[in-house]
mmCIF file of C-alpha atoms in Angstrom:
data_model
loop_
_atom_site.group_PDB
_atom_site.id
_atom_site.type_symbol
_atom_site.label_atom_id
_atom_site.label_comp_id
_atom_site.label_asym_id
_atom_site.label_seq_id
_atom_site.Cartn_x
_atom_site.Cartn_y
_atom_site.Cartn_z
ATOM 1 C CA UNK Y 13 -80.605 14.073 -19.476
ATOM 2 C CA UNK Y 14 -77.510 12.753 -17.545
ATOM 3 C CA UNK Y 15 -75.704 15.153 -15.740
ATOM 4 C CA UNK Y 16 -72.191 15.124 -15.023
ATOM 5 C CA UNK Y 17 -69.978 17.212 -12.167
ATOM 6 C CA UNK Y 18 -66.909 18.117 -12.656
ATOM 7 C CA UNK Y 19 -64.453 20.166 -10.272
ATOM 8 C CA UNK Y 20 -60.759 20.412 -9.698
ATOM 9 C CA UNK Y 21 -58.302 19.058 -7.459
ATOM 10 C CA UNK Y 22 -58.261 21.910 -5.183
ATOM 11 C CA UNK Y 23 -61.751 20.519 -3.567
ATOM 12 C CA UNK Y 24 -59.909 17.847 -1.656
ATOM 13 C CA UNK Y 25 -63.431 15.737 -1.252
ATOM 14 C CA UNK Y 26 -62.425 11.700 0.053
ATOM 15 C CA UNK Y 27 -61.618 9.887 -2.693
ATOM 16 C CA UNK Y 28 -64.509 7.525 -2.136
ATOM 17 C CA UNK Y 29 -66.960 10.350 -2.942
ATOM 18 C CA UNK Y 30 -65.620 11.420 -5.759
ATOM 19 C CA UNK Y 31 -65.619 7.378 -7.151
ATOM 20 C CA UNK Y 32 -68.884 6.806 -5.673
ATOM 21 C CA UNK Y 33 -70.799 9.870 -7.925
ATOM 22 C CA UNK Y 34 -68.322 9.514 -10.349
ATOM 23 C CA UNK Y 35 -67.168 13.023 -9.799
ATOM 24 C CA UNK Y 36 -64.769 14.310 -13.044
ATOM 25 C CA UNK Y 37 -61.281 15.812 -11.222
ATOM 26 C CA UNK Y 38 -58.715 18.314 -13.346
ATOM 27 C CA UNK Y 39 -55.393 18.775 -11.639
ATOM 28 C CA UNK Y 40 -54.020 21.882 -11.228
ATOM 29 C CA UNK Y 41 -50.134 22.209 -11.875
ATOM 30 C CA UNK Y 42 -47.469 22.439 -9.212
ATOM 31 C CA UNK Y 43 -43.624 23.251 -9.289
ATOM 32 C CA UNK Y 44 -41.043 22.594 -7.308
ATOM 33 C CA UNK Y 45 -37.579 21.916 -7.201
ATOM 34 C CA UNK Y 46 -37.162 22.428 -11.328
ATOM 35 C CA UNK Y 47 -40.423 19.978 -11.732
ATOM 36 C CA UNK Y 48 -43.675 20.599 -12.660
ATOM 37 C CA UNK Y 49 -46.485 17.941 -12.389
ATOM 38 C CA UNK Y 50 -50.042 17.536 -11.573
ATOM 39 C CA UNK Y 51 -51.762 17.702 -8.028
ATOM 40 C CA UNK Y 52 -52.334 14.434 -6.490
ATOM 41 C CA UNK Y 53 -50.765 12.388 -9.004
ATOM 42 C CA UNK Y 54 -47.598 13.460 -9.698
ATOM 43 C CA UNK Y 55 -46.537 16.006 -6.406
ATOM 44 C CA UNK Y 56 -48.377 15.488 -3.472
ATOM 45 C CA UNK Y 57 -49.552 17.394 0.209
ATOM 46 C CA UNK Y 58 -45.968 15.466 1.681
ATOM 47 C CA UNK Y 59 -43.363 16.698 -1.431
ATOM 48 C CA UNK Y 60 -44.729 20.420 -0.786
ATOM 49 C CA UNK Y 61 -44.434 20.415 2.633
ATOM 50 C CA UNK Y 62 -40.973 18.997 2.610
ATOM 51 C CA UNK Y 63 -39.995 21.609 0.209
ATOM 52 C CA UNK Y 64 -42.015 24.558 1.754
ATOM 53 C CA UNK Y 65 -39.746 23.724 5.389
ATOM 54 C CA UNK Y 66 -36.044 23.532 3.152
ATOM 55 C CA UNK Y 67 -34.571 27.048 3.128
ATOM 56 C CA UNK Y 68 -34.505 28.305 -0.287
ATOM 57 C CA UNK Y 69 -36.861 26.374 -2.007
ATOM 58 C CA UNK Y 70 -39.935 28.055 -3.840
ATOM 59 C CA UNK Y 71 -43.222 25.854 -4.808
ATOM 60 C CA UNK Y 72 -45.902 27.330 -7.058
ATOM 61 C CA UNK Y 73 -48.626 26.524 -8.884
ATOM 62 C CA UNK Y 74 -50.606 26.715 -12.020
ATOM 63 C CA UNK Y 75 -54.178 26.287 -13.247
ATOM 64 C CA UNK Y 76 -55.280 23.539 -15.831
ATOM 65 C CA UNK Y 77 -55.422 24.851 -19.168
ATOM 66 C CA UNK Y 78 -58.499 25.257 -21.361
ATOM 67 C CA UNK Y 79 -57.104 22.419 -23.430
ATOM 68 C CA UNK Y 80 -57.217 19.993 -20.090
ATOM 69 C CA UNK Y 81 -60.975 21.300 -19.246
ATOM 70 C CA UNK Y 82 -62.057 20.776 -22.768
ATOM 71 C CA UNK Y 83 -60.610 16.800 -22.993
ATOM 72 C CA UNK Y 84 -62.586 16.356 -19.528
ATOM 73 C CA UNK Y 85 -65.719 17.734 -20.913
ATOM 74 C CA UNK Y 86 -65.613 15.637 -24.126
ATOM 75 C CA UNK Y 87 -65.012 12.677 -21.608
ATOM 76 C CA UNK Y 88 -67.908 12.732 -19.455
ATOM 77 C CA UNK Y 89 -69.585 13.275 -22.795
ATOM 78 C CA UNK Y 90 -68.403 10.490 -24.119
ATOM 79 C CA UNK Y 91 -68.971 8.481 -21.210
ATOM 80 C CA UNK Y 92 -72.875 9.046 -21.454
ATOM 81 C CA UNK Y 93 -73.709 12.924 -19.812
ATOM 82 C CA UNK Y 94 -75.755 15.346 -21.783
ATOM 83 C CA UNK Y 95 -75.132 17.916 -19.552
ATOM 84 C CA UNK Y 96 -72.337 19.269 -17.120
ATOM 85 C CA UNK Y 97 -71.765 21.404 -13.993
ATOM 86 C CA UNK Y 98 -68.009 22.780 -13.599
ATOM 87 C CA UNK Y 99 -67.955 23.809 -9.788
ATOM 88 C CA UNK Y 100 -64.013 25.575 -9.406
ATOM 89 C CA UNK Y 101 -61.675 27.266 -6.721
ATOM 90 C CA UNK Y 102 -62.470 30.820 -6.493
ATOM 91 C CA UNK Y 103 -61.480 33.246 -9.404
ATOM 92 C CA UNK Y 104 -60.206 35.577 -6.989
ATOM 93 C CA UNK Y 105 -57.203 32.900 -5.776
ATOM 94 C CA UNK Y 106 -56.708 31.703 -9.292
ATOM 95 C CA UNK Y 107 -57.192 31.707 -12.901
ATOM 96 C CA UNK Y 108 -59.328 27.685 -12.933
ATOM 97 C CA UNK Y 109 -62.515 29.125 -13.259
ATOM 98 C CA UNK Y 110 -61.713 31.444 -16.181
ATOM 99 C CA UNK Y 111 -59.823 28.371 -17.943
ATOM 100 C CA UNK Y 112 -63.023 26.720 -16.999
ATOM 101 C CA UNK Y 113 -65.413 28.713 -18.336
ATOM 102 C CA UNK Y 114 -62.719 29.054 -21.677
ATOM 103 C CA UNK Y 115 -62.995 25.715 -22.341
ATOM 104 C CA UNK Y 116 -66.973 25.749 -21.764
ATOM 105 C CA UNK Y 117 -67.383 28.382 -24.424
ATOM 106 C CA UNK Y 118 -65.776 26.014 -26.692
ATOM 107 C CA UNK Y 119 -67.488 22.800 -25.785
ATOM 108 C CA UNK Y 120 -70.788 24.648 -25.479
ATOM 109 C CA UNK Y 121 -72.465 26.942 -23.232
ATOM 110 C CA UNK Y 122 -75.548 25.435 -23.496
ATOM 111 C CA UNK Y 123 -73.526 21.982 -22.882
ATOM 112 C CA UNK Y 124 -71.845 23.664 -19.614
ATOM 113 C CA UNK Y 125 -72.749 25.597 -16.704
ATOM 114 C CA UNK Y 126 -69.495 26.763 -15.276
ATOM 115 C CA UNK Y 127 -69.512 27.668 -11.151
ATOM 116 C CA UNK Y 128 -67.450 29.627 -9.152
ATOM 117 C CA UNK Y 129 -67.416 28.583 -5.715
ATOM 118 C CA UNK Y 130 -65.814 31.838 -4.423
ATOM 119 C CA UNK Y 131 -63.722 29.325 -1.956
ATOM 120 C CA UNK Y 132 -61.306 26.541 -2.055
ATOM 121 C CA UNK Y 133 -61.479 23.125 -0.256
ATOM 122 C CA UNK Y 134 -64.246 21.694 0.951
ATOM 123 C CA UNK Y 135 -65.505 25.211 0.376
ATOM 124 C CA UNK Y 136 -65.874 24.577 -3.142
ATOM 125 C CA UNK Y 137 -66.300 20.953 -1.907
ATOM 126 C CA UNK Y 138 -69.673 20.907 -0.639
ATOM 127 C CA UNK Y 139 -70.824 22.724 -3.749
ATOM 128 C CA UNK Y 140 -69.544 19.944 -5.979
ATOM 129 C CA UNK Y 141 -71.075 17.273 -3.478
ATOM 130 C CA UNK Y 142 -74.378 18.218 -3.027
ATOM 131 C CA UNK Y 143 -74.168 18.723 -6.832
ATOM 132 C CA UNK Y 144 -73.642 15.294 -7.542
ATOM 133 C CA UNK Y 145 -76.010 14.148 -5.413
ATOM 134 C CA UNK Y 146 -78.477 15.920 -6.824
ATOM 135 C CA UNK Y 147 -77.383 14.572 -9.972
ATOM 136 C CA UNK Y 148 -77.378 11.019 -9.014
ATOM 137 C CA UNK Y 149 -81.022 11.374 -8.060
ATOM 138 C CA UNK Y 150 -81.620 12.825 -11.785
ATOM 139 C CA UNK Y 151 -81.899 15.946 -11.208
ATOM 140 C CA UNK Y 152 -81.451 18.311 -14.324
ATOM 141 C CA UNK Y 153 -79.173 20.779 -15.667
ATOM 142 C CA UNK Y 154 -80.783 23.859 -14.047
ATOM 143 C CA UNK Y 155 -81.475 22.215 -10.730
ATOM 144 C CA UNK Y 156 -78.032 20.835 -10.090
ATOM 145 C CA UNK Y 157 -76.232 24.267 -11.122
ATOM 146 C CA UNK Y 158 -79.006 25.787 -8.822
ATOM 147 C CA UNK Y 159 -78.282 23.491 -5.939
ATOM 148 C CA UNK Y 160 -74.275 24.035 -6.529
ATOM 149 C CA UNK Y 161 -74.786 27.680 -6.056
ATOM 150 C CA UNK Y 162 -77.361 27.640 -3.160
ATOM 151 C CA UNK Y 163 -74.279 25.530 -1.477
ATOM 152 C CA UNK Y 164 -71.786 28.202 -2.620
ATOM 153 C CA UNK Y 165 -73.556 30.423 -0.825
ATOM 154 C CA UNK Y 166 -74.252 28.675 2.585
ATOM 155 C CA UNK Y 167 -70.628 28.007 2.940
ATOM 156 C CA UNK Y 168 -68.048 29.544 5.226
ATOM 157 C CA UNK Y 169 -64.259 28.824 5.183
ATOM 158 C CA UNK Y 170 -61.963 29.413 7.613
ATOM 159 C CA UNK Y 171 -58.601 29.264 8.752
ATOM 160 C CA UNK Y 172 -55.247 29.295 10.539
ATOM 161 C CA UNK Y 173 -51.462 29.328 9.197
ATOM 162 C CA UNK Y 174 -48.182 29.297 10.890
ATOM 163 C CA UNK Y 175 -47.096 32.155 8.858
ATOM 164 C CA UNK Y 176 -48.574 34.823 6.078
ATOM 165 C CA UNK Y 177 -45.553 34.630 4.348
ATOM 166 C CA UNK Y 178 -46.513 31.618 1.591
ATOM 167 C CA UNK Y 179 -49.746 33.888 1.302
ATOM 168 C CA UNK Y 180 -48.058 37.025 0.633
ATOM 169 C CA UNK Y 181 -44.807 35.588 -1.490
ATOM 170 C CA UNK Y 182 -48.627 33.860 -4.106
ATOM 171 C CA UNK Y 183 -50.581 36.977 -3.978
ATOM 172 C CA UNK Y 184 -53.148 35.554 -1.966
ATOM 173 C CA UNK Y 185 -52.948 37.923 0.756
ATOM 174 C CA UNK Y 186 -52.087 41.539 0.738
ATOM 175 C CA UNK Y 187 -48.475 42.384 1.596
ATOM 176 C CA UNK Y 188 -49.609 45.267 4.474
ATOM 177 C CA UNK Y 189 -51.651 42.586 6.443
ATOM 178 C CA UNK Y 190 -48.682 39.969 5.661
ATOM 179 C CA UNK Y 191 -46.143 42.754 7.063
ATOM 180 C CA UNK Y 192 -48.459 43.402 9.837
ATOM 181 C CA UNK Y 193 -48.568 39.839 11.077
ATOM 182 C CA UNK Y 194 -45.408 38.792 10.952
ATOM 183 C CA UNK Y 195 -44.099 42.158 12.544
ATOM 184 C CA UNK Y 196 -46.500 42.340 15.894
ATOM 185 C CA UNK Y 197 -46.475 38.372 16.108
ATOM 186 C CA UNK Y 198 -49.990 38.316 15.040
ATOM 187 C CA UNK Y 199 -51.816 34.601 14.194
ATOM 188 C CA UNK Y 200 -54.698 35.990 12.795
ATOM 189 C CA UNK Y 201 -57.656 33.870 12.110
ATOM 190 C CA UNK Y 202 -58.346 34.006 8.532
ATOM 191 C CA UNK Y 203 -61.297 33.515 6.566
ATOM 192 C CA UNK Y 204 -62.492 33.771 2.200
ATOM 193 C CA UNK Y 205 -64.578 36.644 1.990
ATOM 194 C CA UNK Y 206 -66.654 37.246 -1.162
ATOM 195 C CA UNK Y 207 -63.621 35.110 -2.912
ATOM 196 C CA UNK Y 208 -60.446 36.412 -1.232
ATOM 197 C CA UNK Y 209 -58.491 35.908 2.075
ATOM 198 C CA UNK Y 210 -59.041 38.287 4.837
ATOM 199 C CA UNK Y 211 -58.033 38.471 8.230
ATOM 200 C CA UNK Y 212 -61.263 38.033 10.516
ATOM 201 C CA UNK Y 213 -59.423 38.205 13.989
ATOM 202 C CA UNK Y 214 -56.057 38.942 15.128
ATOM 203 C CA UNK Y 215 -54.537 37.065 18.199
ATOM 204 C CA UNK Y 216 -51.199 36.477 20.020
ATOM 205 C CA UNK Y 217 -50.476 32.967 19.921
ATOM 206 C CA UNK Y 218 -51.092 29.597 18.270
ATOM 207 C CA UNK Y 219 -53.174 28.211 20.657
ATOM 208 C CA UNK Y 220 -55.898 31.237 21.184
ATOM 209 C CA UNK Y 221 -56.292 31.140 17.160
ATOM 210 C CA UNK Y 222 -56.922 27.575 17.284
ATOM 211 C CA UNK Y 223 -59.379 28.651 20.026
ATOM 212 C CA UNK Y 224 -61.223 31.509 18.248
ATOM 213 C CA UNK Y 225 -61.076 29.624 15.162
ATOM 214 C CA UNK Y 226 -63.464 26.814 16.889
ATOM 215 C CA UNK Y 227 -65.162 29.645 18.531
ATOM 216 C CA UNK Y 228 -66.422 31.156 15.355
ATOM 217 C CA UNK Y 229 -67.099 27.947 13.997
ATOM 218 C CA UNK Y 230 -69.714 26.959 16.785
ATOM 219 C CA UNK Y 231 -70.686 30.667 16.540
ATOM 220 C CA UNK Y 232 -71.518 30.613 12.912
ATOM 221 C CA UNK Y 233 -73.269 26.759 12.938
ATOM 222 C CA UNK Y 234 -75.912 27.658 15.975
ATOM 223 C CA UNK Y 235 -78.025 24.662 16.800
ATOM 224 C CA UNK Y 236 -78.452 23.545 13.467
ATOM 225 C CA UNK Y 237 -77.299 20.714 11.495
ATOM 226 C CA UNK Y 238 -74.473 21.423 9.711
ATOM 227 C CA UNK Y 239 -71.723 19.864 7.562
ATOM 228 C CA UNK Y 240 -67.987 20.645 8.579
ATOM 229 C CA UNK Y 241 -64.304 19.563 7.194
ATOM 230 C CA UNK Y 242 -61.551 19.507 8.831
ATOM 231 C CA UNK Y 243 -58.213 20.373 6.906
ATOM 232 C CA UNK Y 244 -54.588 20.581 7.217
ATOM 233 C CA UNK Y 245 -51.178 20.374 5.889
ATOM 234 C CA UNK Y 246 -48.360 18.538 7.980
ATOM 235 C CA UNK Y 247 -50.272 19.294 11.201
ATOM 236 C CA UNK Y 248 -52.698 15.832 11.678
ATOM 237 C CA UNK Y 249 -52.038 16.501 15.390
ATOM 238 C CA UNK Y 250 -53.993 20.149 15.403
ATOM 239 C CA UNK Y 251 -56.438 18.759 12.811
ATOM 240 C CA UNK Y 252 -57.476 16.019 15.360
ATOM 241 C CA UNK Y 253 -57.477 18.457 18.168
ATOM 242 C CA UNK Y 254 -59.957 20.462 15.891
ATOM 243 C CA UNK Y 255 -62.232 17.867 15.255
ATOM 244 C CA UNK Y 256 -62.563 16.528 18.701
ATOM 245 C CA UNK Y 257 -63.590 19.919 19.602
ATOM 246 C CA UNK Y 258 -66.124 20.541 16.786
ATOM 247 C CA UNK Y 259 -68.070 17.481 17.919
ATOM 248 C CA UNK Y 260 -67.753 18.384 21.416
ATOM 249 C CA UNK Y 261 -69.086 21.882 20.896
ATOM 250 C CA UNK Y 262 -71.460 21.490 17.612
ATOM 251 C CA UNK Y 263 -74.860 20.309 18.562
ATOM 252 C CA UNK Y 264 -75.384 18.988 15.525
ATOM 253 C CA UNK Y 265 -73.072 17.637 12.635
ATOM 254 C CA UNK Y 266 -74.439 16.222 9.768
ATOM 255 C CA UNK Y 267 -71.361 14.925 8.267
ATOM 256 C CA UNK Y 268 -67.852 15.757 8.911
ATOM 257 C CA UNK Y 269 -64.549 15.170 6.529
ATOM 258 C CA UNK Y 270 -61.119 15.133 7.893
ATOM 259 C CA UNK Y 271 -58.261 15.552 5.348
ATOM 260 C CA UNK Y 272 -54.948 17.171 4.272
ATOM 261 C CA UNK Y 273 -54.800 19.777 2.245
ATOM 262 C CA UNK Y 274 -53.107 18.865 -1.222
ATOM 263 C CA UNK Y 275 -50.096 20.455 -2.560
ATOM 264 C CA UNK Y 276 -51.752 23.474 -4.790
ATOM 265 C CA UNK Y 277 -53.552 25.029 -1.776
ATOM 266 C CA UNK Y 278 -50.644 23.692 0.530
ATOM 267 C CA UNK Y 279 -47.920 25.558 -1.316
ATOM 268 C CA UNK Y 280 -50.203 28.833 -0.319
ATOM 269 C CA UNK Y 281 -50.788 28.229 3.310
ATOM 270 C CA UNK Y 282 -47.832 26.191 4.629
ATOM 271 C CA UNK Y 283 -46.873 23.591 7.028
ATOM 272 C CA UNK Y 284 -49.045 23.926 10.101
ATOM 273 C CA UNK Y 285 -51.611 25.304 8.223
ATOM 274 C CA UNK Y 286 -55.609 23.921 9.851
ATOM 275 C CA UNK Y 287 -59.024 25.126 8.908
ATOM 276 C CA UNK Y 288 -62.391 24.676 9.101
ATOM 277 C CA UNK Y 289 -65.293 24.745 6.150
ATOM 278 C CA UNK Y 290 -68.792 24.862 7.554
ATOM 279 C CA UNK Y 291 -72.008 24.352 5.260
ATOM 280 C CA UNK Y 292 -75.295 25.369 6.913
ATOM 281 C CA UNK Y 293 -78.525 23.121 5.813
ATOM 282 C CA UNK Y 294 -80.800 24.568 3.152
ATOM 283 C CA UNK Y 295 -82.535 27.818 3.062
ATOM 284 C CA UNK Y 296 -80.759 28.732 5.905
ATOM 285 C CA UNK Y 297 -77.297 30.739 4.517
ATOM 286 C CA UNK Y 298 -78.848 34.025 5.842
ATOM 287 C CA UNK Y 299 -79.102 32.960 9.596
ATOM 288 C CA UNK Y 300 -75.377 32.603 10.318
ATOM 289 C CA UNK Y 301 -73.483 34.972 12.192
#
């Protein structure tokens, strides 16, 4: 039985991947400036971060409904699957998965396994990758929704923002560690924890969380062979500074993406905004540090 992966747009995987495994994408919904439209198509990672550095304006965001999950479904149905593996941002950050799993309920349970990756990114972006590989290779429904949480679980996201404020004004961060921050000066390295955003170190300047951040990274991937990405919004600069580090300092990459982050995780973090998303090789998610 064919199996199909779907995901959404907050997984930010190169656009050659997702047309090379034929990887089914659902746009979340962003607004700005009295205009709502769809992630990547209609606002993109530049129009937020214009709007996000104008004083006054507000940019928020939406999940897909279970009517736009439930046309994608009966799409890669109709375009030959049998089966299919939803792999979403985390349901602690937003409502996708639940609209997700909605829509699954009335396609068919059976039909769809519905994953939450408990990250965003390439956090929930080598989930849906090494899904689809698996499913190119034939693999069935069980295996591929096994393999998609296996990667869920060897997967580690971190990262750095300008400000807390963006995180506080969405909900995405509490407001004591967002008043905290910004009234010591803190850049705190932050990192999704078990689905949420947590601070994981607290630091003075820009440059020392860049530091740490790379720290932990080579910390957390040992001598093994790992797969990172690289992210960022407005800030290609730090994002290059980060990966020439990374290979410096990791042993051994097995792949490594480099991208911006798209407007719907962008209008959380800011302008300025870099992290990292490390995937450990199988059967090894309990060896990290």
């Amino acid at each position: 039985m064919p199996v199909a992966v779907l995901t959404d747009s907050t997984a930010y995987l190169p656009r050659s991947t997702v047309d090379e495994y034929g990887i089914h994408v659902v746009p979340l919904y962003v607004v700005l400036s009295g205009r709502s439209g769809r992630e990547g198509e209609d606002i993109t990672s530049a129009d937020v971060a214009k709007a996000l550095s104008t004083r006054g304006q507000r940019v928020s965001t939406s999940r897909p409904t279970p009517g736009d999950f439930v046309a994608a479904y009966r799409a890669a149905l109709a375009a030959g699957a049998d089966r299919l593996v939803s792999i979403h941002l985390s349901s602690e950050l937003s409502g996708t998965w639940d609209a997700a799993r909605v829509a699954a309920s009335q396609v068919g349970e059976h039909i769809v396994s519905v994953v939450d990756s408990r990250s965003a990114a390439m956090g929930t972006g080598f989930a849906v990758l090494e899904a689809a590989r698996a499913a190119a290779g034939g693999a069935d429904l069980t295996t591929v929704d096994r393999i998609a949480r296996a990667a869920v679980d060897r997967t580690r996201t971190l990262f750095v923002v300008d400000t807390l404020e963006h995180l506080r004004r969405g909900g995405r961060i509490g407001s004591a560690a967002a008043i905290l921050g910004s009234a010591l000066a803190v850049k705190p390295v932050l990192h999704v924890e078990a689905g949420r955003v947590v601070p994981l170190e607290k630091v003075r300047t820009s440059g020392r969380a860049l530091s740490r951040l790379v720290q932990h990274v080579v910390d957390h991937a040992g001598q093994r062979q790992v797969s990172l990405a690289v992210h960022h919004l407005a800030a290609p600069e730090r994002a290059e500074r980060l990966m020439t580090e990374l290979r410096a300092r990791v042993p051994s990459i097995r792949e490594l993406h480099v991208s911006e982050l798209g407007a719907a995780i962008g209008a959380h973090v800011g302008p300025g905004a870099v992290g990292v998303v490390v995937c450990l090789p199988e059967d090894d998610a309990d060896q990290g540090t």
